[in-house]
Short mmCIF file of C-alpha atoms and ligand atoms in Angstrom, two decimals:
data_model
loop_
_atom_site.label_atom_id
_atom_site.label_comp_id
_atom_site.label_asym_id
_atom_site.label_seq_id
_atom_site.Cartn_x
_atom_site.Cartn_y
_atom_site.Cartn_z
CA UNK A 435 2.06 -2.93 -23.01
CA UNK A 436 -0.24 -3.04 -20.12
CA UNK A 437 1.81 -1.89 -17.22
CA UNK A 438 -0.06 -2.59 -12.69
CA UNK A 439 1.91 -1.10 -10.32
CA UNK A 440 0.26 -1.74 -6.96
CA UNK A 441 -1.17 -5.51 -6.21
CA UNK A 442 -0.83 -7.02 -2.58
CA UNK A 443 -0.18 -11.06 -1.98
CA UNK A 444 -1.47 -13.22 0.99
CA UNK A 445 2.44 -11.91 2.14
CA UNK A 446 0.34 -8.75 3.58
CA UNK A 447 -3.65 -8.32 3.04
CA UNK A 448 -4.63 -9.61 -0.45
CA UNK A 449 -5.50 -13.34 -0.81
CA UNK A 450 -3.86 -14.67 -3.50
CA UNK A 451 -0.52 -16.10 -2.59
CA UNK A 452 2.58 -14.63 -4.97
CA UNK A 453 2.38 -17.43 -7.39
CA UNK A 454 -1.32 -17.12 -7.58
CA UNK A 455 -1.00 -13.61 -8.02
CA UNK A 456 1.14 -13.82 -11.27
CA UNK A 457 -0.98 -16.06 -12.75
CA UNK A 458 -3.88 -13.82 -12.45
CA UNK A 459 -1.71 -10.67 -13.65
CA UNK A 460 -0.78 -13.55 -16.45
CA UNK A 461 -4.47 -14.17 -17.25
CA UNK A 462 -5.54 -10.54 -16.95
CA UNK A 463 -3.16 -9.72 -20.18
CA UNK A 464 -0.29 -7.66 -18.13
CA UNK A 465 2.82 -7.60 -19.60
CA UNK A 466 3.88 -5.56 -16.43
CA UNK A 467 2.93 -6.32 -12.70
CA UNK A 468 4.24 -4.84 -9.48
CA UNK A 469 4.53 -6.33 -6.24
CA UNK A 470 3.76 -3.78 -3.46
CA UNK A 471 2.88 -5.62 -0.13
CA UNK A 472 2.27 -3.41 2.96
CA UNK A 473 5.90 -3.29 4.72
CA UNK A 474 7.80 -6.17 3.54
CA UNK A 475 9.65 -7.44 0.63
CA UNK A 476 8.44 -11.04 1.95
CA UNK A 477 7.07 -12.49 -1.78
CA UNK A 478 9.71 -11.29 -3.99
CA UNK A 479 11.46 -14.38 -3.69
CA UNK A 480 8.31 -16.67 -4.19
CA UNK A 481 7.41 -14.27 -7.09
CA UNK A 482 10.88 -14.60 -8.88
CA UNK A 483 10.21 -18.37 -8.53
CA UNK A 484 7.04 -19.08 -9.97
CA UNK A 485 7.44 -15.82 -12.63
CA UNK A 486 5.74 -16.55 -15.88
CA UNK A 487 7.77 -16.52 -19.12
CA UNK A 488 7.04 -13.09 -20.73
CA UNK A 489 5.53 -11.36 -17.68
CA UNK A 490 7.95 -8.96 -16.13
CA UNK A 491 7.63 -8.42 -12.20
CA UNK A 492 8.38 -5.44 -10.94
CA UNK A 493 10.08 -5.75 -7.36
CA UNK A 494 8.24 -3.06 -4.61
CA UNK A 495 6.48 -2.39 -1.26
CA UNK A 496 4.27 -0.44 0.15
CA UNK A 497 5.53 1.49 3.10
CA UNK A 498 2.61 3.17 6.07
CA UNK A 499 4.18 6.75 6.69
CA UNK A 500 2.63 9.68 7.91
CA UNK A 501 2.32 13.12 7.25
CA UNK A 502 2.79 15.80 10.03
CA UNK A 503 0.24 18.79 9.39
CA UNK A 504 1.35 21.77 11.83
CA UNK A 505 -1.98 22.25 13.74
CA UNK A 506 -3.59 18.84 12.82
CA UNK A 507 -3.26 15.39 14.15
CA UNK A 508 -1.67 13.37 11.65
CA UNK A 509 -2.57 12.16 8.28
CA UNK A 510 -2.19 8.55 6.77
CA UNK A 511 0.30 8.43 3.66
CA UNK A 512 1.05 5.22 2.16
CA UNK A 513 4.33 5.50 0.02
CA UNK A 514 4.57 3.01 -2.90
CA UNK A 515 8.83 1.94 -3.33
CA UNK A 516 10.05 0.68 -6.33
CA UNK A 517 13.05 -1.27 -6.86
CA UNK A 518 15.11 -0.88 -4.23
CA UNK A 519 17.63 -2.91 -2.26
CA UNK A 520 16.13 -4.74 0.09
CA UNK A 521 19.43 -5.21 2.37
CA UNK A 522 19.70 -1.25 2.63
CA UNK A 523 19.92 -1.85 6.54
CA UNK A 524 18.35 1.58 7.95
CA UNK A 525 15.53 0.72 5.25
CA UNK A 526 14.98 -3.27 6.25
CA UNK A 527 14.77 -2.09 9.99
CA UNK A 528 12.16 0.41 9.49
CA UNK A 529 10.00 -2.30 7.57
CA UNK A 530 10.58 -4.44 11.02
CA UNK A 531 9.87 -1.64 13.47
CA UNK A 532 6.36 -0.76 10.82
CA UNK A 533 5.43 -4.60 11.16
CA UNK A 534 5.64 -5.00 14.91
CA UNK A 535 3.58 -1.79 14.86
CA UNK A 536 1.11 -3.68 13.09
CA UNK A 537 0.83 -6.84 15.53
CA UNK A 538 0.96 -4.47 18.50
CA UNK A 539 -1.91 -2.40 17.19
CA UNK A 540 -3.79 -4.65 16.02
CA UNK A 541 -4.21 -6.53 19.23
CA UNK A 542 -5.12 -3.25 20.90
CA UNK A 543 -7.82 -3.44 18.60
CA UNK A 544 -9.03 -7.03 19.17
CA UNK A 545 -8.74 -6.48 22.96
CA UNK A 546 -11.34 -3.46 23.00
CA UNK A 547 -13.57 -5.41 20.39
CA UNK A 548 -13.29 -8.31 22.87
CA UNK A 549 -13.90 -6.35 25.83
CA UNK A 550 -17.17 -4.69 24.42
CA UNK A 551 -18.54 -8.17 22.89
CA UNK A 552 -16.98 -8.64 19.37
CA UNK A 553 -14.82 -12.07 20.31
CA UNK A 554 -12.01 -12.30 17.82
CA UNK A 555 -10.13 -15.68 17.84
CA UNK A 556 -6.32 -13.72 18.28
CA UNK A 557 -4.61 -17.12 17.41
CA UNK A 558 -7.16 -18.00 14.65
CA UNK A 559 -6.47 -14.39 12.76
CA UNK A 560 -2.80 -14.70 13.40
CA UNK A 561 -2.76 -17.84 11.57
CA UNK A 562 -4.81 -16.28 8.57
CA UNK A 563 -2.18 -13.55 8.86
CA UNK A 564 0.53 -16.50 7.37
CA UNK A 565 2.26 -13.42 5.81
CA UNK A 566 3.54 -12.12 8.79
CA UNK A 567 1.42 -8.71 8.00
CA UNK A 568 -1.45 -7.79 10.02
CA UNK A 569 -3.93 -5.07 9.16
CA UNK A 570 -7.55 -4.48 9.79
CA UNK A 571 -8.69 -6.99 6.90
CA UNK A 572 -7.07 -9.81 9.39
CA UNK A 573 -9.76 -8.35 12.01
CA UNK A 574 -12.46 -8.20 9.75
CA UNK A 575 -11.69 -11.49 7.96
CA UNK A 576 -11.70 -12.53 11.92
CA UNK A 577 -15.10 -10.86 12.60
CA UNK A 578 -16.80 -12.29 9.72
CA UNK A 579 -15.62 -16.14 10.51
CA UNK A 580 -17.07 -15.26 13.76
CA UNK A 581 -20.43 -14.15 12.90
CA UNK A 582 -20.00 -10.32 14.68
CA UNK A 583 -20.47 -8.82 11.06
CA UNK A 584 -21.48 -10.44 7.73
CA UNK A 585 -18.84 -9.24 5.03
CA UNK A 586 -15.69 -7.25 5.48
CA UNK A 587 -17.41 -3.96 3.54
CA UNK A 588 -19.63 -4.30 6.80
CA UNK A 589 -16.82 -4.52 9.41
CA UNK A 590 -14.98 -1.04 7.56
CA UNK A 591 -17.82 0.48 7.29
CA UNK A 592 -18.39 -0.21 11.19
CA UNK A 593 -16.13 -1.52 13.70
CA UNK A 594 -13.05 -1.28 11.97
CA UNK A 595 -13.64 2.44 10.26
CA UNK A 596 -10.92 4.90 10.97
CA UNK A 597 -13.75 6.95 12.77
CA UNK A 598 -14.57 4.23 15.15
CA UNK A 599 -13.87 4.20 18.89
CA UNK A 600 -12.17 0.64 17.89
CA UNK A 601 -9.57 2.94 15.44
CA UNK A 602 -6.22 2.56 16.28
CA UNK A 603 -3.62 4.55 14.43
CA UNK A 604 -0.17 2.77 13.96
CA UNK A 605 3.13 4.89 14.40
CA UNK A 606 4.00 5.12 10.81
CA UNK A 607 7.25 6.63 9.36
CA UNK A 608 7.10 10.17 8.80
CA UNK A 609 6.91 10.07 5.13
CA UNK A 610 9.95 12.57 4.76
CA UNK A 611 11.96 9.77 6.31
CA UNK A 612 10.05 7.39 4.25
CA UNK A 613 11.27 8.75 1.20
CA UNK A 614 14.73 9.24 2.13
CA UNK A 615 15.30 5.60 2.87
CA UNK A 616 13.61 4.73 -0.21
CA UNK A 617 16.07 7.05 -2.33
CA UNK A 618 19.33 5.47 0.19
CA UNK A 619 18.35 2.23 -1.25
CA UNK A 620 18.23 2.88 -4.74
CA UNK A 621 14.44 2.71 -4.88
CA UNK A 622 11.65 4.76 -6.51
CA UNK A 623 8.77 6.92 -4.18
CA UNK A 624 5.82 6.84 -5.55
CA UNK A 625 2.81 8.83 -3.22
CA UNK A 626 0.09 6.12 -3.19
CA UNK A 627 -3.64 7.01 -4.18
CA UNK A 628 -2.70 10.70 -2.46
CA UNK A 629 -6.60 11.89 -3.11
CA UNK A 630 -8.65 8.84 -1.77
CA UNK A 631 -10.58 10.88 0.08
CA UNK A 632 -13.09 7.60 1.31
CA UNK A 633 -10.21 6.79 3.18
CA UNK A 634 -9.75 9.11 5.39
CA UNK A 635 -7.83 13.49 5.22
CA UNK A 636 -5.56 13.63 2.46
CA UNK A 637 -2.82 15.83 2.36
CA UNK A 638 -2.66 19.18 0.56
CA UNK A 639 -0.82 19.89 -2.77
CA UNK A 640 1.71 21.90 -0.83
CA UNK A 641 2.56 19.09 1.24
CA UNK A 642 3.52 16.98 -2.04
CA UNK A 643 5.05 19.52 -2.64
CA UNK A 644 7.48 19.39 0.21
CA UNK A 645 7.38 15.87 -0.30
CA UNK A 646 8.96 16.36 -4.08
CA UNK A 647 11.38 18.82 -2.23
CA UNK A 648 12.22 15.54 -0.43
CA UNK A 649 12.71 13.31 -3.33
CA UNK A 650 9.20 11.86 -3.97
CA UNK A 651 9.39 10.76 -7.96
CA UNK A 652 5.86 10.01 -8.66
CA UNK A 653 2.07 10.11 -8.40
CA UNK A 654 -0.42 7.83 -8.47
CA UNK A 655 -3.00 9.64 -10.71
CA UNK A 656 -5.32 6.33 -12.00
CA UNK A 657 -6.40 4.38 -9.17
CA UNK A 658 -9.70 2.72 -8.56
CA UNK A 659 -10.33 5.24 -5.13
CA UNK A 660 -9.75 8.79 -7.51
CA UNK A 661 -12.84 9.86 -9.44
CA UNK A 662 -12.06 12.13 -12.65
CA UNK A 663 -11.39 15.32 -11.09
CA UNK A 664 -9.31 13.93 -8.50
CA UNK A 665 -7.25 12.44 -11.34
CA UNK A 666 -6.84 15.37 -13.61
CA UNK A 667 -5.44 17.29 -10.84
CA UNK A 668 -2.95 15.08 -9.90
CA UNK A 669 -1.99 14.43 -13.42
CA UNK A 670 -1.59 18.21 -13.64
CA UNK A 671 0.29 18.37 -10.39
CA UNK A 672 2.52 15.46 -11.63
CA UNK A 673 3.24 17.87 -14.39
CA UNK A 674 4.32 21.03 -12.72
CA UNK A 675 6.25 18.66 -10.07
CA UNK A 676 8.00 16.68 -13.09
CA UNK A 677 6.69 13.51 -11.31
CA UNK A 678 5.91 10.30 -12.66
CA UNK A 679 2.44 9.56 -12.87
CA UNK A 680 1.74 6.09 -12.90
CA UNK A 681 -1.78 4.01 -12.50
CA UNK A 682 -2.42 0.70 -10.99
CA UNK A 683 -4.81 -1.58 -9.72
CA UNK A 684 -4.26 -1.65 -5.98
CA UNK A 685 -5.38 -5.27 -6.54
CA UNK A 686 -6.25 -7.07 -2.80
CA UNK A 687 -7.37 -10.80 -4.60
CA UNK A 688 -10.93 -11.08 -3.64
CA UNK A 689 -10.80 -8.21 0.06
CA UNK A 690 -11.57 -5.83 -2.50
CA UNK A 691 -14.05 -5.93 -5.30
CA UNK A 692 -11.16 -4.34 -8.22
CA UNK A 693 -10.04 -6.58 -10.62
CA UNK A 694 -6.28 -7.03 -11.58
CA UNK A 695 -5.10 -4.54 -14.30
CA UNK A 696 -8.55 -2.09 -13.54
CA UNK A 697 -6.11 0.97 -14.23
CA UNK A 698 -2.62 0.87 -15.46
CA UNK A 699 0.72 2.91 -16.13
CA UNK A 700 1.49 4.46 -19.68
CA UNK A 701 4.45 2.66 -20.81
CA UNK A 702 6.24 6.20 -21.66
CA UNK A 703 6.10 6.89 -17.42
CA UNK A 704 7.00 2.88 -16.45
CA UNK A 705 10.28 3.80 -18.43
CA UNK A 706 10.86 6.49 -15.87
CA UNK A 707 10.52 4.60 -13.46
CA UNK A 708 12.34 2.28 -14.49
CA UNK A 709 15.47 4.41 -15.24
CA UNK A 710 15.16 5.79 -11.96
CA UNK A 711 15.77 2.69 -9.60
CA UNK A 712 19.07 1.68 -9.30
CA UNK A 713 18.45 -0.57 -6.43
CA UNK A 714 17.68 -3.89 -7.78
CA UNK A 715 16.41 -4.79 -11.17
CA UNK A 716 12.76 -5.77 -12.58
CA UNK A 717 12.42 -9.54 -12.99
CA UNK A 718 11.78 -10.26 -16.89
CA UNK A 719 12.94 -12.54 -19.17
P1 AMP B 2100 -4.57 -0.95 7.90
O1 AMP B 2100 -3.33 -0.71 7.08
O2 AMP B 2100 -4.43 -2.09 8.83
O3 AMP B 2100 -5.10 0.29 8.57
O4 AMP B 2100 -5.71 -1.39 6.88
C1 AMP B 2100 -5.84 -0.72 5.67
C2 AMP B 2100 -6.13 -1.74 4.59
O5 AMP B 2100 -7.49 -2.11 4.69
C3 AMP B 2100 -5.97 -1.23 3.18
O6 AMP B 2100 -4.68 -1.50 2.71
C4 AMP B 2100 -6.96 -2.04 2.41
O7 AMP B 2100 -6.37 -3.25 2.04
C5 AMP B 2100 -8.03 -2.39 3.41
N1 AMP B 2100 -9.28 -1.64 3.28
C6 AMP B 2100 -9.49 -0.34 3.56
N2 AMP B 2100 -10.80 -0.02 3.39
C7 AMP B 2100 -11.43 -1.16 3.01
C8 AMP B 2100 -12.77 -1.50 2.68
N3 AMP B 2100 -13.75 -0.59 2.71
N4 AMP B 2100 -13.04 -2.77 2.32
C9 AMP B 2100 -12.06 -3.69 2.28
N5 AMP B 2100 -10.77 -3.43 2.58
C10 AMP B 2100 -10.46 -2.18 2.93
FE1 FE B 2101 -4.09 -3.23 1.82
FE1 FE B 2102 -2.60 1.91 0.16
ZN1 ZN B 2103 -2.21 -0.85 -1.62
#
């Protein structure tokens, strides 16, 4: 069984369409594959559609929460969900209110690019944003097509880096919050690539602690952003937390350079998972 939990569609910041994406998760030699778009549930119905006989698609999202340090501005915490209902209606309006966030901030963005001589066509990215969920690869997608940078490594590693003047946080859930809707709707919380340091502070083990406290049910220990060390110590802390530790690609189509399937999820811990979510069902045969 070779189990990805995390891949993103066209429906938020990867480039393969739902449909597309199966096929490649098909053609990679999954037997498992996750949908986890950033904020909405908007592929699930394309992937139940165009689902391949014998591949089994596991409904999810990726929800942008935050984590409040007490003498520290805040740090980023992306919360994978699992199986959940997506009608739960405190759940489905937080996904709205985290998407407007997006547009909102990402035209703050564009506007101080603009204004310091990095045109982005607004209209142009929006319609490359067909998903309906825009993040900085929609900028830097924008600023490549427009000559400012040459590749999208270049624009994160300058314009669009969270240390940039350009940076604009978004006003994501507080991941408490986060993980109490997720539970309210029958879903599984699953703390996303919590020691990827190139991204920016990561939180402490005390604060997944408190996060467990809260009702957090797993850990992603393999992912392509977590060296060795950073993986045996989450493994270890999945351990003492009872967590689930589960492994994934993170898969963006061609935004990123990882491959489909690059790390996966023992089957013994998809089980879990499984078991756990009570919200909707995976998609199999
Ligand atoms: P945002 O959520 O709008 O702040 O953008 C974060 C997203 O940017 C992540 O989900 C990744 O898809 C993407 N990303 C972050 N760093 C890089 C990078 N160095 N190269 C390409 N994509 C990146
Ligand atoms: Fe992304
Ligand atoms: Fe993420
Ligand atoms: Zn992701």
């Amino acid at each position: 069984m070779r189990i990805d939990l995390h891949t993103h569609s066209s429906v938020s910041d990867g480039t393969e369409s739902p449909a597309e994406l199966l096929a490649s998760a098909r053609e990679a030699g999954l037997d498992v594959v996750a949908l986890t778009d950033h904020d909405t549930t908007g592929g699930w119905a394309a992937a139940e559609a165009a689902r391949p006989s014998g591949l089994t698609v596991v409904p999810g999202m990726e929800m942008s929460c935050r984590w409040f340090p007490d003498d520290e501005p805040p740090i980023s915490v992306h919360l994978l969900a699992y199986l959940f209902d997506p009608l739960h209606p405190a759940f489905a309006a937080e996904r709205a209110r985290l998407r407007d966030e997006r547009l909102e901030r990402a035209e703050r963005i564009v506007r101080a690019l603009a204004a310091d001589g990095h045109p982005v066509d607004w209209d142009e990215l929006v319609t490359h944003a067909a998903g309906g969920v825009v993040g900085r690869p929609h900028i830097a997608g924008a600023l490549v097509r427009g000559g400012v940078v040459g590749s999208v490594e270049e624009a994160f590693g300058t314009l669009l880096h969270h240390r940039s003047s350009y940076y604009v946080a978004k006003a994501d859930t507080d991941v408490r919050q986060g993980i109490e809707l997720v539970r309210a709707a029958g879903g599984v919380p699953v703390f996303a690539h919590g020691r990827a340091t190139k991204r920016g502070r990561v939180v402490g083990d005390d604060a997944i602690a408190v996060m467990a406290d809260a009702g957090l049910l797993g850990l992603e220990v393999d992912h392509p952003d977590h060296d060795d060390g950073e993986r045996a110590h989450l493994r270890r802390l999945a351990g003492e937390l009872d967590l689930i530790a589960t492994g994934s690609s993170d898969y963006h189509g061609t935004n990123k350079a990882t491959p489909i399937g690059a790390c996966t999820t023992d089957p013994a811990q998809y089980e879990r998972l499984v078991a756990a979510g009570t919200g909707t069902s995976p998609l199999r045969d």
